[in-house]
Coordinates of C-alpha atoms in Angstrom, one line a residue:
P1 CA 16.6 -14.3 -17.3
M2 CA 16.0 -17.2 -14.9
D3 CA 17.2 -19.7 -17.5
K4 CA 20.3 -17.7 -17.9
G5 CA 20.9 -17.4 -14.2
M6 CA 20.8 -13.6 -14.3
Q7 CA 21.4 -11.8 -11.1
T8 CA 21.5 -8.3 -9.7
A9 CA 24.9 -6.7 -8.7
D10 CA 24.1 -7.9 -5.2
G11 CA 23.7 -11.5 -6.2
A12 CA 19.9 -11.8 -6.1
E13 CA 17.9 -13.5 -8.8
V14 CA 17.1 -10.7 -11.2
H15 CA 13.3 -10.7 -11.0
F16 CA 13.3 -10.8 -7.2
G17 CA 16.0 -8.1 -7.0
V18 CA 14.7 -5.7 -9.5
N19 CA 10.9 -6.2 -9.1
H20 CA 10.7 -6.7 -5.4
L21 CA 13.8 -6.0 -3.3
G22 CA 14.6 -2.6 -4.9
H23 CA 11.0 -1.4 -4.3
F24 CA 10.9 -2.8 -0.8
C25 CA 14.2 -1.0 0.1
L26 CA 13.0 2.3 -1.4
V27 CA 9.7 2.3 0.5
D28 CA 11.6 1.3 3.7
L29 CA 13.9 4.3 3.3
L30 CA 10.9 6.6 2.5
T31 CA 8.6 5.4 5.3
P32 CA 9.6 8.1 7.8
K33 CA 9.0 10.9 5.2
L34 CA 5.7 9.3 4.1
K35 CA 4.5 9.3 7.7
A36 CA 5.7 12.8 8.3
S37 CA 3.9 14.1 5.2
A38 CA 0.7 12.3 5.7
P39 CA -1.8 12.0 4.1
S40 CA 0.5 10.3 1.6
R41 CA 0.4 7.3 -0.6
V42 CA 2.4 4.4 -2.0
V43 CA 1.5 2.8 -5.3
V44 CA 2.9 -0.7 -5.9
V45 CA 2.8 -1.9 -9.5
S46 CA 2.2 -5.6 -9.7
S47 CA 0.7 -7.7 -12.6
S48 CA -2.2 -10.0 -13.1
L49 CA 0.6 -12.6 -13.9
M50 CA 1.0 -12.7 -10.1
N51 CA -1.7 -15.4 -10.3
A52 CA 0.8 -17.7 -11.8
G53 CA 3.2 -17.0 -9.0
K54 CA 3.8 -19.0 -5.9
L55 CA 5.4 -18.0 -2.6
D56 CA 7.3 -21.1 -1.4
L57 CA 10.0 -20.0 1.0
D58 CA 11.1 -23.6 1.6
N59 CA 12.2 -23.8 -2.1
F60 CA 13.5 -20.3 -2.5
D61 CA 17.1 -19.4 -3.0
L62 CA 18.1 -15.7 -3.1
A63 CA 20.5 -16.2 -6.0
S64 CA 18.3 -18.4 -8.2
G65 CA 14.7 -17.8 -7.1
R66 CA 12.1 -20.5 -6.5
Q67 CA 13.3 -24.0 -7.4
L68 CA 10.6 -25.5 -9.7
S69 CA 9.4 -29.0 -9.0
P70 CA 9.7 -31.6 -11.8
E71 CA 6.0 -31.2 -12.5
E72 CA 6.3 -27.5 -12.8
Q73 CA 9.3 -27.8 -15.1
Q74 CA 7.3 -30.1 -17.4
K75 CA 4.4 -27.7 -17.8
R76 CA 6.4 -24.6 -18.2
S77 CA 4.3 -21.6 -19.3
F78 CA 5.5 -18.6 -21.1
V79 CA 5.5 -16.7 -17.8
P80 CA 8.9 -16.9 -16.1
A81 CA 8.4 -18.2 -12.6
G82 CA 10.7 -15.5 -11.2
Y83 CA 8.6 -12.7 -12.7
A84 CA 5.3 -14.2 -11.5
D85 CA 6.7 -14.8 -8.1
S86 CA 8.1 -11.3 -7.8
K87 CA 4.8 -9.8 -8.8
L88 CA 3.0 -11.9 -6.1
M89 CA 5.5 -10.6 -3.6
N90 CA 4.7 -7.1 -4.7
A91 CA 1.0 -7.6 -4.0
L92 CA 1.6 -9.3 -0.6
F93 CA 4.1 -6.5 0.3
A94 CA 1.4 -3.9 -0.5
K95 CA -1.2 -5.6 1.6
E96 CA 1.1 -5.9 4.6
L97 CA 2.4 -2.3 4.1
G98 CA -1.1 -1.0 4.0
R99 CA -1.9 -2.8 7.2
R100 CA 1.1 -1.4 9.0
L101 CA 1.0 2.2 7.6
G102 CA -2.8 2.6 7.6
P103 CA -3.0 4.0 11.1
S104 CA -0.3 6.6 10.0
N105 CA -2.7 7.9 7.3
V106 CA -0.4 6.5 4.5
H107 CA -2.6 4.9 1.8
V108 CA -1.2 1.9 -0.1
S109 CA -2.5 0.7 -3.4
C110 CA -1.5 -2.2 -5.6
I111 CA -2.3 -2.0 -9.3
C112 CA -1.9 -3.9 -12.5
P113 CA -1.3 -1.6 -15.4
G114 CA -2.9 -4.0 -17.9
W115 CA -1.3 -4.6 -21.3
C116 CA 1.6 -2.3 -22.0
Y117 CA 4.1 -2.3 -24.8
T118 CA 7.4 -3.1 -23.1
E119 CA 10.5 -5.1 -23.8
L120 CA 9.8 -7.6 -21.1
P121 CA 9.2 -10.5 -23.4
R122 CA 12.6 -10.1 -25.1
H123 CA 14.0 -12.9 -23.0
V124 CA 11.0 -15.2 -23.3
D125 CA 11.3 -17.9 -26.0
F126 CA 7.9 -18.4 -27.6
P127 CA 6.7 -18.5 -31.3
W128 CA 6.5 -15.3 -33.3
H129 CA 2.7 -15.6 -33.7
R130 CA 2.4 -15.3 -29.9
K131 CA 4.6 -12.2 -29.9
L132 CA 2.4 -10.8 -32.7
L133 CA -0.6 -11.1 -30.3
M134 CA 1.3 -9.0 -27.7
L135 CA 1.8 -6.1 -30.1
P136 CA -0.3 -3.0 -29.2
V137 CA -3.4 -2.5 -31.3
T138 CA -4.2 1.1 -32.1

């Protein structure tokens, strides 16, 4: 999606908008209810791919995400930078939200669901044998 310049209806880079902004806004709207119904909890779903992410606000554009340096462009991995960055933002959001809401008896957890069968790699261009490795084994 980043290579294709995909954006949300509001003009945000699609990973940033869908994976982070949407959840951020929802939790912000729910915070008064979460506090009023304490003990309560928020579960933020991130990904271990956040380890490939980078939070670089000096090189971040709302419409296109983080601008990759020439070195980063050369060593492109199969993980889209926008996805990894958005998942890192999820984890940092959960940490800060927990710090802020902890005294209100609202518990915040951040989890990685592990390997799941999804359509996420449909926009990632890598060889069929790598896709085969991502199939669920049962």
